[in-house]
mmCIF file of C-alpha atoms in Angstrom:
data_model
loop_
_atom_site.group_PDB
_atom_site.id
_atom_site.type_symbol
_atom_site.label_atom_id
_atom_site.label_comp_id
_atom_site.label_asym_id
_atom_site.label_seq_id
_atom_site.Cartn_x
_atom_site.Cartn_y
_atom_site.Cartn_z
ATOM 1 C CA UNK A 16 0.000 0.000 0.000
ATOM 2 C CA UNK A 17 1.462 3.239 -1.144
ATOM 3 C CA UNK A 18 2.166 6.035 1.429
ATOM 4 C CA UNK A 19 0.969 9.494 1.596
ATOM 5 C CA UNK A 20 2.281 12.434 4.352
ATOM 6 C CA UNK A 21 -0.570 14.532 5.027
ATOM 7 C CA UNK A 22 0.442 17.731 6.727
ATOM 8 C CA UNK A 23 -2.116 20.417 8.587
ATOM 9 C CA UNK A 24 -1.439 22.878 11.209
ATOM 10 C CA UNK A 25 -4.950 25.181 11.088
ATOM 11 C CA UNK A 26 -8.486 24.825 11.787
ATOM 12 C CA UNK A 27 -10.118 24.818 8.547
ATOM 13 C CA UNK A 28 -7.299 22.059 7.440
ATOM 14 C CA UNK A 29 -8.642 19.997 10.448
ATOM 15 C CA UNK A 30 -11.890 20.397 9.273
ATOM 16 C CA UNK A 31 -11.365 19.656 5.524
ATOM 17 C CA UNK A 32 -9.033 16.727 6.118
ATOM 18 C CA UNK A 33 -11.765 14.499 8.159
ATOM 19 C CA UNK A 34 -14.002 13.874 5.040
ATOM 20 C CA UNK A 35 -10.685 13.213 2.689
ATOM 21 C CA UNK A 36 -8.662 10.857 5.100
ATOM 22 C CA UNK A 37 -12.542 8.564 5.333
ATOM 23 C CA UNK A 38 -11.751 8.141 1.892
ATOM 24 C CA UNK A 39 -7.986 8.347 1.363
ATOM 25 C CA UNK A 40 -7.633 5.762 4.219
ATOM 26 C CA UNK A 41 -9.261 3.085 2.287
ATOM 27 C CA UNK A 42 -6.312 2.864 -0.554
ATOM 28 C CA UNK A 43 -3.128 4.294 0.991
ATOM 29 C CA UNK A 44 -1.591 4.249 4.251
ATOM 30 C CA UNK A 45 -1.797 8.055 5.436
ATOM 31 C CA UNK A 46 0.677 9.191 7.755
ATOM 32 C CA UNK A 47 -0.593 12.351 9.473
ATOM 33 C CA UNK A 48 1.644 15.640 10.489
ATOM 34 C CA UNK A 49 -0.147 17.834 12.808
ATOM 35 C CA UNK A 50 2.658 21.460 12.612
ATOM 36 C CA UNK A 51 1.196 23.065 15.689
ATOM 37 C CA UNK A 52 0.566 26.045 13.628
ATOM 38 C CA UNK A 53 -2.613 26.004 15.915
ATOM 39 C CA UNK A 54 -2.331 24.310 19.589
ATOM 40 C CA UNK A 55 -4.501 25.684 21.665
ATOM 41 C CA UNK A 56 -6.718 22.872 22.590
ATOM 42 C CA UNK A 57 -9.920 25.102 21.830
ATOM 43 C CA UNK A 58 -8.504 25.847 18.553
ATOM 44 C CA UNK A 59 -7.448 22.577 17.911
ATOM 45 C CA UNK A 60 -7.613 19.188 19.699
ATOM 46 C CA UNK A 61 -11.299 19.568 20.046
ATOM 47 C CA UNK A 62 -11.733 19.638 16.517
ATOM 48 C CA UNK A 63 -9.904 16.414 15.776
ATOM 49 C CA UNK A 64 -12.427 14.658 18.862
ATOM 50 C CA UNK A 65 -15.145 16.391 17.316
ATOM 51 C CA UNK A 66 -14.790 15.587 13.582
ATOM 52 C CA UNK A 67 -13.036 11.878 14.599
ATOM 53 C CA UNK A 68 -9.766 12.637 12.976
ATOM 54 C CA UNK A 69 -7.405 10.117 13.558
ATOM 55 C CA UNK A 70 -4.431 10.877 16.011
ATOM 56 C CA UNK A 71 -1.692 12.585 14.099
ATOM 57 C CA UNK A 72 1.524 10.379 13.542
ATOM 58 C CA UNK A 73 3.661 13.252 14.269
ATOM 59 C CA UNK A 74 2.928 16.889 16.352
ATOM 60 C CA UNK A 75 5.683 19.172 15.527
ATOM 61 C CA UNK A 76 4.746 21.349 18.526
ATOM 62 C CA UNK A 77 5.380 24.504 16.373
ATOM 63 C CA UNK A 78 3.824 27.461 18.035
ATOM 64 C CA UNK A 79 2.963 31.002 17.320
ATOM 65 C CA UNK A 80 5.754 33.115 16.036
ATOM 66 C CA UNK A 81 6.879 35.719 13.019
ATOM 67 C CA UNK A 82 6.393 34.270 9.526
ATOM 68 C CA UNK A 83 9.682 33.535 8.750
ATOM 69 C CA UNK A 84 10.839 31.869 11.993
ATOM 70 C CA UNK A 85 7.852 29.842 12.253
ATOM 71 C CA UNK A 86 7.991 28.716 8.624
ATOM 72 C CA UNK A 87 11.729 27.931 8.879
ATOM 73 C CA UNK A 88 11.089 25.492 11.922
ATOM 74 C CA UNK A 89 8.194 23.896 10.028
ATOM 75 C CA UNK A 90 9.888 22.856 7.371
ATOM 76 C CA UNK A 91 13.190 21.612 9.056
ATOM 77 C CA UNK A 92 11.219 19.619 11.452
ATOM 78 C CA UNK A 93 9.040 18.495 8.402
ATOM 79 C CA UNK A 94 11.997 17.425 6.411
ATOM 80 C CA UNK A 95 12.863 14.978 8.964
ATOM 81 C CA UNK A 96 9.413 13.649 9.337
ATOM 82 C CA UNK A 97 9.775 13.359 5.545
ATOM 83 C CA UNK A 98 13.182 11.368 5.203
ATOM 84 C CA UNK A 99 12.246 8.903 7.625
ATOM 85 C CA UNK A 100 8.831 8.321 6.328
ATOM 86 C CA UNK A 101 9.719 8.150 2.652
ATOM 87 C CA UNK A 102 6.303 8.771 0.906
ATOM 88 C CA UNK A 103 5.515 8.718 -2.525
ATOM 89 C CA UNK A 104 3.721 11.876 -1.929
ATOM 90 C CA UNK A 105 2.696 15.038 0.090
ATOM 91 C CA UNK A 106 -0.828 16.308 0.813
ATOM 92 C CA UNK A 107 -1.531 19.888 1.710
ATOM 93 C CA UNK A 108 -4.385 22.121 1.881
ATOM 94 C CA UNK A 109 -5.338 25.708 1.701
ATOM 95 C CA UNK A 110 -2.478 28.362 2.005
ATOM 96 C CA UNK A 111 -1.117 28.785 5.805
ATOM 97 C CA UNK A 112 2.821 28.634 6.444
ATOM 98 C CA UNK A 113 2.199 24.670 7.649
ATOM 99 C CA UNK A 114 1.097 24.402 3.598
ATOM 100 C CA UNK A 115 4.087 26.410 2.203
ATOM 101 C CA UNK A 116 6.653 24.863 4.503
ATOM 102 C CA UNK A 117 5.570 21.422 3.688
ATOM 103 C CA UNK A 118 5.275 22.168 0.083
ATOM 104 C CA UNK A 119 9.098 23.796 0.223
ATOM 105 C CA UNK A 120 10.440 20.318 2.274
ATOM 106 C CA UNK A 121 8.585 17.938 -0.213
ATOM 107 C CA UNK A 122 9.633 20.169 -3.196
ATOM 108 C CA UNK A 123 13.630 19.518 -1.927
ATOM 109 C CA UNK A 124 13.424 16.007 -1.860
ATOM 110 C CA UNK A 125 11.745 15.273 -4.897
ATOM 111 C CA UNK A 126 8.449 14.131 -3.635
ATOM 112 C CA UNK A 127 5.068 14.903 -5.543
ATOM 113 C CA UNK A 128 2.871 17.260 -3.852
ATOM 114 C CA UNK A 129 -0.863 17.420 -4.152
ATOM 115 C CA UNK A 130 -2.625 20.861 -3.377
ATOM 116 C CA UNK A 131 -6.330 20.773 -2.116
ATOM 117 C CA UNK A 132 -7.616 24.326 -2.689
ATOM 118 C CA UNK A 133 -5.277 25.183 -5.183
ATOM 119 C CA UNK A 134 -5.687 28.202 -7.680
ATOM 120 C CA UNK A 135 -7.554 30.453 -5.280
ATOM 121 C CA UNK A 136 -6.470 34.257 -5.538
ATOM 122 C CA UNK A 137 -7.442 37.615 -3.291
ATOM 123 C CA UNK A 138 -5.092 39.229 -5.807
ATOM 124 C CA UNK A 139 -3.592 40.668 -2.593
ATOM 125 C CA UNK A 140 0.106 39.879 -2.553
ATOM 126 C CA UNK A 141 0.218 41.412 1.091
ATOM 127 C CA UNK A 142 -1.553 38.562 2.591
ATOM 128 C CA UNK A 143 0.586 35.871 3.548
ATOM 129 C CA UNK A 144 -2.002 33.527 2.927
ATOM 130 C CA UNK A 145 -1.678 34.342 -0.806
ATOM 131 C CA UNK A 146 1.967 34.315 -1.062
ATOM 132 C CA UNK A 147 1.734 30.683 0.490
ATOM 133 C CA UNK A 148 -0.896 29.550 -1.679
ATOM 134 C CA UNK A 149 0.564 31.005 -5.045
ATOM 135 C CA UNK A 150 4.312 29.497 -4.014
ATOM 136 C CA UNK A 151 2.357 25.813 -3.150
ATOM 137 C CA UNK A 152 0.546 25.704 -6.645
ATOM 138 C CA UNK A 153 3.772 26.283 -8.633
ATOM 139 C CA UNK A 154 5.232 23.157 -6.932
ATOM 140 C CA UNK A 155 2.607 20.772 -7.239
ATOM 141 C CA UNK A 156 2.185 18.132 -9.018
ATOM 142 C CA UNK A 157 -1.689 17.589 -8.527
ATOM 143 C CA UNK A 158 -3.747 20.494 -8.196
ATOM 144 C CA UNK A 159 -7.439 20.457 -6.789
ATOM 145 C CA UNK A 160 -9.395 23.293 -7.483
ATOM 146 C CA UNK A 161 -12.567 23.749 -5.478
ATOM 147 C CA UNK A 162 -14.253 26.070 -8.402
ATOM 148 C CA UNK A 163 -13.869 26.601 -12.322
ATOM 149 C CA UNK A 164 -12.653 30.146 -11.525
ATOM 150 C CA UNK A 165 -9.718 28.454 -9.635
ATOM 151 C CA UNK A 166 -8.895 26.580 -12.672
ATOM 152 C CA UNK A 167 -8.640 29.643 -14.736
ATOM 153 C CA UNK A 168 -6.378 31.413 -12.381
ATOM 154 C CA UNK A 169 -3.670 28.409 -12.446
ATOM 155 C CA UNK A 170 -4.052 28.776 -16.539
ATOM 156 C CA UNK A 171 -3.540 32.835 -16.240
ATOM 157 C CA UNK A 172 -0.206 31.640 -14.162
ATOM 158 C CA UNK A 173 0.703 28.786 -17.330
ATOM 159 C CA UNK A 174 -0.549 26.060 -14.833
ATOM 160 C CA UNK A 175 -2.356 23.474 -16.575
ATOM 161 C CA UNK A 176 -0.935 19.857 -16.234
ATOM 162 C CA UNK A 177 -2.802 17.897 -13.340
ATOM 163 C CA UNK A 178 -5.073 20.657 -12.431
ATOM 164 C CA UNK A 179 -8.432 19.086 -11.448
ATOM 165 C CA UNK A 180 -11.481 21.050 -11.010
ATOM 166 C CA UNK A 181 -13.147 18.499 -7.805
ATOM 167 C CA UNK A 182 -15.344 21.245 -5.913
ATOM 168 C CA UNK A 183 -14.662 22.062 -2.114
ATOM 169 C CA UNK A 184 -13.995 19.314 0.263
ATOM 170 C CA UNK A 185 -15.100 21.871 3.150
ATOM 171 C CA UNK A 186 -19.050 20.958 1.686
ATOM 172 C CA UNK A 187 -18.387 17.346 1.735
ATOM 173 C CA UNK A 188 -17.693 18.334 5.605
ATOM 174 C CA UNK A 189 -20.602 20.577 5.865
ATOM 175 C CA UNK A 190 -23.015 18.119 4.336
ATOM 176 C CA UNK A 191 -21.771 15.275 6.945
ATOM 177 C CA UNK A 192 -21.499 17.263 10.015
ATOM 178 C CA UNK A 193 -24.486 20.309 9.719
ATOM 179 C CA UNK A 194 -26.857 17.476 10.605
ATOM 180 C CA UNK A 195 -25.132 16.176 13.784
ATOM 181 C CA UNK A 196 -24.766 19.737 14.920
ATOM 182 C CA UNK A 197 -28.250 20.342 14.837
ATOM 183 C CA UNK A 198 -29.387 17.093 16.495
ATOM 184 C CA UNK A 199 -26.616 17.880 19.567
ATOM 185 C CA UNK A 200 -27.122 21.615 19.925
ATOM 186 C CA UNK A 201 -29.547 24.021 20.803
ATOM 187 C CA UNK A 202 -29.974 27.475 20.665
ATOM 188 C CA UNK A 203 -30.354 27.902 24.700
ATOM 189 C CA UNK A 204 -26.776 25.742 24.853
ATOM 190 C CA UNK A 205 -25.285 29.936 24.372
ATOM 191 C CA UNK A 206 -27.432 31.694 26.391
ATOM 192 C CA UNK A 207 -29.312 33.778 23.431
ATOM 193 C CA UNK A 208 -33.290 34.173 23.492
ATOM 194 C CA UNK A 209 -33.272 36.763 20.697
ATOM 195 C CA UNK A 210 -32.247 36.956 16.617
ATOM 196 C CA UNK A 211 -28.401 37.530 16.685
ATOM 197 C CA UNK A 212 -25.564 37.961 14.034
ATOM 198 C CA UNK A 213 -22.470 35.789 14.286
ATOM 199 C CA UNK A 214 -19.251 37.345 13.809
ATOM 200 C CA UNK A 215 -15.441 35.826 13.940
ATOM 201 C CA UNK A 216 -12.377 38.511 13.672
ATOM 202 C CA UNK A 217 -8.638 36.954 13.099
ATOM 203 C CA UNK A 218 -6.986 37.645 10.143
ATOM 204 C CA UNK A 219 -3.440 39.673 9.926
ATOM 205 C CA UNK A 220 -4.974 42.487 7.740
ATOM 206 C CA UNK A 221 -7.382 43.452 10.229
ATOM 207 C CA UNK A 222 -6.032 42.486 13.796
ATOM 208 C CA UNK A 223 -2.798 44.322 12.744
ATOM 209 C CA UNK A 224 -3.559 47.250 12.150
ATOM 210 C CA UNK A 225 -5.037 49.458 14.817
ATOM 211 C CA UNK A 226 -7.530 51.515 13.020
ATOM 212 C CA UNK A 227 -8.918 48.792 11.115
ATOM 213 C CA UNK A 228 -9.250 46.550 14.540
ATOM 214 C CA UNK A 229 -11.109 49.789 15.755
ATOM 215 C CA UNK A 230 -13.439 50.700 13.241
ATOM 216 C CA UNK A 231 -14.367 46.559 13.468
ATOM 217 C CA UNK A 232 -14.958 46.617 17.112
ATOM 218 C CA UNK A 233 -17.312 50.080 16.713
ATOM 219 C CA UNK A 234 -19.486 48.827 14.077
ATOM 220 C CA UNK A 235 -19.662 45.803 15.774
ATOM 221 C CA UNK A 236 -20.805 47.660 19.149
ATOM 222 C CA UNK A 237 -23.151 49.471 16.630
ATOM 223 C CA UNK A 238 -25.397 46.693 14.827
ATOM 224 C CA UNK A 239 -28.905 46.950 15.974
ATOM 225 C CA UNK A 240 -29.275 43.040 17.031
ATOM 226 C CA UNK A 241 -26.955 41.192 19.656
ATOM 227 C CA UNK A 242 -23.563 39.907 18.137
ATOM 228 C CA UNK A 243 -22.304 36.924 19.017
ATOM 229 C CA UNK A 244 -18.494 36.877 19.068
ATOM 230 C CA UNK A 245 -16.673 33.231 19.276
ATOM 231 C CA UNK A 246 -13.446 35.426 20.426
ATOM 232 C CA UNK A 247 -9.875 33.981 18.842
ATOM 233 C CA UNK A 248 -6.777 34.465 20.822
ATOM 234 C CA UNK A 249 -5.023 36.427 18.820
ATOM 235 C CA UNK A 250 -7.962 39.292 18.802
ATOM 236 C CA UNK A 251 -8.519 38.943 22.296
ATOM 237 C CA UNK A 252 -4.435 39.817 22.634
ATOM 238 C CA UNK A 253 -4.624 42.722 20.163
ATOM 239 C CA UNK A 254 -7.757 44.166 21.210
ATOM 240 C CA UNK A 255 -5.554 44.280 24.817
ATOM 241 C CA UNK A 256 -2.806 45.855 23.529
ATOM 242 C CA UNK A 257 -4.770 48.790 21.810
ATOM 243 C CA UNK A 258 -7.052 49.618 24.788
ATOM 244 C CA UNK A 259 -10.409 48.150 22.965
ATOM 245 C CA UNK A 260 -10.875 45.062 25.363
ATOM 246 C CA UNK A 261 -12.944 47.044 27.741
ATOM 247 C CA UNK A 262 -15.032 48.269 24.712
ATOM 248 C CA UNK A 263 -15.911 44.813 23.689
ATOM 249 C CA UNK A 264 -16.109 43.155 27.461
ATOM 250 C CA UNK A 265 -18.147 45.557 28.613
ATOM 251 C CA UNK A 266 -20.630 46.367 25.344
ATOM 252 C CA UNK A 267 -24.415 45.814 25.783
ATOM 253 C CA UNK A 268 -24.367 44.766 22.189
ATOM 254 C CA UNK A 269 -21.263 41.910 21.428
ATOM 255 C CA UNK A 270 -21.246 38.327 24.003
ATOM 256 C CA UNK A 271 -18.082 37.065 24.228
ATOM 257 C CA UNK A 272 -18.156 33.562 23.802
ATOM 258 C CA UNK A 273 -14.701 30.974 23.768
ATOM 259 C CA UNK A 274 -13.497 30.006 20.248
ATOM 260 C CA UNK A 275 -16.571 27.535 18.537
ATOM 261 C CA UNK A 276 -15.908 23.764 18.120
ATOM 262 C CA UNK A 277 -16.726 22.986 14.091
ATOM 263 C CA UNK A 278 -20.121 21.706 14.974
ATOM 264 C CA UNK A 279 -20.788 24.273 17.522
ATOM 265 C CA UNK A 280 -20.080 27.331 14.834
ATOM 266 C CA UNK A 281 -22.177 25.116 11.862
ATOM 267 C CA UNK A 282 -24.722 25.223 14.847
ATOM 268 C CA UNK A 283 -24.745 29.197 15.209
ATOM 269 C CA UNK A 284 -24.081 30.081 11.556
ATOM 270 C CA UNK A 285 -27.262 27.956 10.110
ATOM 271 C CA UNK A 286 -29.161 29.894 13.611
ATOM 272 C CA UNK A 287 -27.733 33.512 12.623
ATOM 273 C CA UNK A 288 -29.476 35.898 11.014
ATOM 274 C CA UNK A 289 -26.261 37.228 9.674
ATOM 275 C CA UNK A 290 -22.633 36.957 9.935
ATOM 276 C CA UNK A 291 -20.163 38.975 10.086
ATOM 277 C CA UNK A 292 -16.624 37.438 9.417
ATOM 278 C CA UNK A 293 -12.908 37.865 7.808
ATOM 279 C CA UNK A 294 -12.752 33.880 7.719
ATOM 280 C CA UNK A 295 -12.553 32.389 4.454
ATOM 281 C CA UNK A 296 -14.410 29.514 5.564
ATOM 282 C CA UNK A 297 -16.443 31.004 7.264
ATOM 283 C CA UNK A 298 -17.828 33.012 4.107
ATOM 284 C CA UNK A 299 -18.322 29.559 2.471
ATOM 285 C CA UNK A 300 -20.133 27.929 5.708
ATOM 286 C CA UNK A 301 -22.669 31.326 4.987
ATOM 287 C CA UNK A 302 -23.347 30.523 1.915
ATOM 288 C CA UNK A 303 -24.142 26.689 2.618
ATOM 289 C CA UNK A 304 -26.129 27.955 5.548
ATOM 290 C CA UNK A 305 -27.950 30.012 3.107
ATOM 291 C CA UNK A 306 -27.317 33.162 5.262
ATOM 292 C CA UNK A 307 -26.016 36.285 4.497
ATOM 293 C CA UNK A 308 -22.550 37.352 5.028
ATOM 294 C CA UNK A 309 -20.590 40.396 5.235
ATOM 295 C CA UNK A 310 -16.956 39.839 4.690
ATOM 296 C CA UNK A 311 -14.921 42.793 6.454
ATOM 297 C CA UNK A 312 -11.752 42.551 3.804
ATOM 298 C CA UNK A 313 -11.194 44.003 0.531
ATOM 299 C CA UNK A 314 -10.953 41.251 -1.684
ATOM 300 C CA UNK A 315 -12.016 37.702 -1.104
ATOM 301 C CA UNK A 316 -10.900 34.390 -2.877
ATOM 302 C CA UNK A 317 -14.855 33.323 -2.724
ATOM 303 C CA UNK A 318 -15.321 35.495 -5.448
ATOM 304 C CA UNK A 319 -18.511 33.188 -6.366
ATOM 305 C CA UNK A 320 -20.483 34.231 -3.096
ATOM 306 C CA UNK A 321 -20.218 37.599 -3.635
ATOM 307 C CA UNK A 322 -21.082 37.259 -7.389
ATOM 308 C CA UNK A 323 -24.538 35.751 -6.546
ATOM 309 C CA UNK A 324 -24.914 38.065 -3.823
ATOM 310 C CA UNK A 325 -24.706 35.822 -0.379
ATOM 311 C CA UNK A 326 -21.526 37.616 0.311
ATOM 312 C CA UNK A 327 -20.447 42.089 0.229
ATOM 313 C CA UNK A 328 -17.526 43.022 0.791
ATOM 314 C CA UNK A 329 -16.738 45.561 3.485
ATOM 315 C CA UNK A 330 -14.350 48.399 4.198
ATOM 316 C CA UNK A 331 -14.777 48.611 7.675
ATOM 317 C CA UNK A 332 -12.987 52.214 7.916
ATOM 318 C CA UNK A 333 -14.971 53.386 4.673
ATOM 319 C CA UNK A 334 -18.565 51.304 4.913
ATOM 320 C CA UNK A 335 -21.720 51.830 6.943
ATOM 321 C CA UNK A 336 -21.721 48.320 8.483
ATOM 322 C CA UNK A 337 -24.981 48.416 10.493
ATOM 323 C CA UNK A 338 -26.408 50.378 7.315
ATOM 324 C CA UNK A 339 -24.958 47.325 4.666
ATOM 325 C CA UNK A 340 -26.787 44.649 7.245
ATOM 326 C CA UNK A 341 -30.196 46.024 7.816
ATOM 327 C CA UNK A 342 -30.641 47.135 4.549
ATOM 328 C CA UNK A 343 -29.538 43.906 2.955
ATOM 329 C CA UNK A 344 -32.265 42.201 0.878
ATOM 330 C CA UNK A 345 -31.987 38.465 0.396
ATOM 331 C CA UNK A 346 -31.210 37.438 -3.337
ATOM 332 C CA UNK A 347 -32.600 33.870 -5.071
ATOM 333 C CA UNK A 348 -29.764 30.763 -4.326
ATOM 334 C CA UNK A 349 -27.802 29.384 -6.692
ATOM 335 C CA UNK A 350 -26.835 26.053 -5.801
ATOM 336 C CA UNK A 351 -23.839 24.119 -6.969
ATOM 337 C CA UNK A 352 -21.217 26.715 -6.795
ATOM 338 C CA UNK A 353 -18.641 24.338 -4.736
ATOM 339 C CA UNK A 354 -19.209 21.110 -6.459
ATOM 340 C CA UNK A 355 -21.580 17.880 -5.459
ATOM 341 C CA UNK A 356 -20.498 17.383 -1.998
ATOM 342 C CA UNK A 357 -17.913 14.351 -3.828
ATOM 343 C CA UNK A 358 -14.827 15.920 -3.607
ATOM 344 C CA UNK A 359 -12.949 13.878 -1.387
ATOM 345 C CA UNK A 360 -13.612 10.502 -3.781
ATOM 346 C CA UNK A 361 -12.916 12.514 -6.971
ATOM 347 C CA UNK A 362 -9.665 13.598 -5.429
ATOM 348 C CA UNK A 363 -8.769 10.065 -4.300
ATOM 349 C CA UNK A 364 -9.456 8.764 -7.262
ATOM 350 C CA UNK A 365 -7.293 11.247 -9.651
ATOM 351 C CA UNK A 366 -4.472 10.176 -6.732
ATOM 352 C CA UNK A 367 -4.780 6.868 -7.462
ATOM 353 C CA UNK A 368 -4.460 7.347 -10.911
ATOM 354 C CA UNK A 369 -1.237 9.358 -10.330
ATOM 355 C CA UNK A 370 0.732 7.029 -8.466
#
């Protein structure tokens, strides 16, 4: 039985790799690399007992530090999770440094690599997240594209061998999992007896920089229904360090809650009459949830939610948030934009037929 590395370090990989290793698990041994990109236990190991994960072979124990230095360590202690394993291949997902890192130590020895998520583009070369994703997709060998647009912007880059367009594994997940959330949780499980809007804040482009965390937090203290606010670490730190903790801890308007389990945030986001978010995944989760989203960045890589109106983009220095949310006026859904829900057997299946 051939044997594949498959290397996450984030949330959303924890979440997309449960419906691909059911599947992957029946054809090749997987060996699973957990970086430690994220180790909180509430932003991590509760998603692996959640989702039944298997154990990861290897935790790399990798915490939080600058870009570089975190990368660097990721893919020296990767490399020697990859020389003693030997696999005839590498799987990765989305774009986080655990991606690029193990993309960059596979790359070196000569082992194929196989991208899940490949070809998205914010156009926004200050993200890191799109740096790492771009960087992956020129050194793969297989190249799963959740969307058709995807596929078009590995062509615009000369990509075309062993690009596959498979739809989004993270609806394979939601179509397992939205059901069991709903049959274990209930609305009174959080404390809220009224209509509320869900909203998660944690990306680099808004957390660091001060007047965009600010003008989030004060629209968000200014919607006209209760926000719910599943509160990641590294907001909770920044909003400390620029004075705006008080704001938030002490507003009649946001509830703090800890950071959601998957099936406890599929739980609030199908219950929410909006949501407010910077998450990629998040903006997807919307749009299965058929509810509407505001997405405070300037560009997304979900291009396809905003283009059949599920998702608007928001400046959150420039736009009226409360006014873009209450005015909002639910458009007709378009189904299909992320595939059949059979992404994970497609993709095992264009695997098999690789090696």
């Amino acid at each position: 039985m051939k044997k594949i590395v498959t290397v996450v370090g984030a949330r959303p990989q924890f979440i997309k790799v449960a419906p691909v290793s059911r599947v992957l698990r029946q054809s090749f041994k997987e060996v699973l690399v957990h970086t430690g990109q994220h180790y909180d236990h509430k932003m991590a190991g509760v998603f692996f007992e959640q989702l039944n994960i298997p154990k990861p072979d290897y935790n790399l124990g990798v915490g939080s530090a600058n870009h570089g230095a975190q990368t660097g360590e990721m893919i020296i202690k990767i490399e020697e999770v990859l020389i003693k394993e030997a696999p005839d291949a590498v799987l990765v997902y989305g774009d986080t440094n655990s991606t690029l890192a193990a993309a960059i130590a596979a790359s070196k020895l000569h082992i194929p690599i196989f991208h899940i998520e490949a070809g998205l583009r914010s156009f926004n070369r200050i993200m890191p997240e799109e740096i790492n994703r771009v960087l992956t997709d020129h050194v793969s060998s297989l190249l799963f594209a959740p969307t058709e647009v995807a596929v078009k912007n590995l062509a615009t880059e000369g990509i075309s061998s062993g690009v596959h367009n498979v739809g989004d594994v993270m609806y394979d997940a939601v179509i397992y999992n939205a059901k069991i959330a709903q049959e274990i949780h209930k609305i009174e499980d959080f404390g809220i007896n009224e209509e509320f809007i869900l909203a998660t804040i944690h990306r680099a482009e808004n957390t660091d920089d001060p007047d965009r965390l600010k003008a989030i937090f004060m629209s968000l203290n200014k919607l006209s229904k209760k926000v719910i606010l599943p509160l990641h670490p590294r907001t909770e730190k920044k909003l400390k360090e620029q004075g705006l903790f008080d704001l938030v801890e002490h507003s009649t308007t946001i509830k703090i809650i800890e950071p959601a389990p998957y099936l406890e945030m599929l739980f609030l986001e199908s219950n929410a009459s909006a949501i407010v978010t910077d998450s990629g995944g998040v903006q997807k989760e919307a749009y299965f949830a058929k509810v509407p989203c505001f997405t405070l960045r300037d560009q997304t890589e979900w291009v396809e939610t905003v283009n059949v109106g599920w998702n608007t983009l928001v400046n959150p220095i420039n736009d009226d948030l409360r006014e873009l949310v209450d005015s909002y006026e639910e458009k007709p859904y378009v189904e299909g934009l992320y595939g059949d829900g059979k992404a994970s057997e497609k993709i095992v299946e264009y695997i098999k037929n690789f090696l």
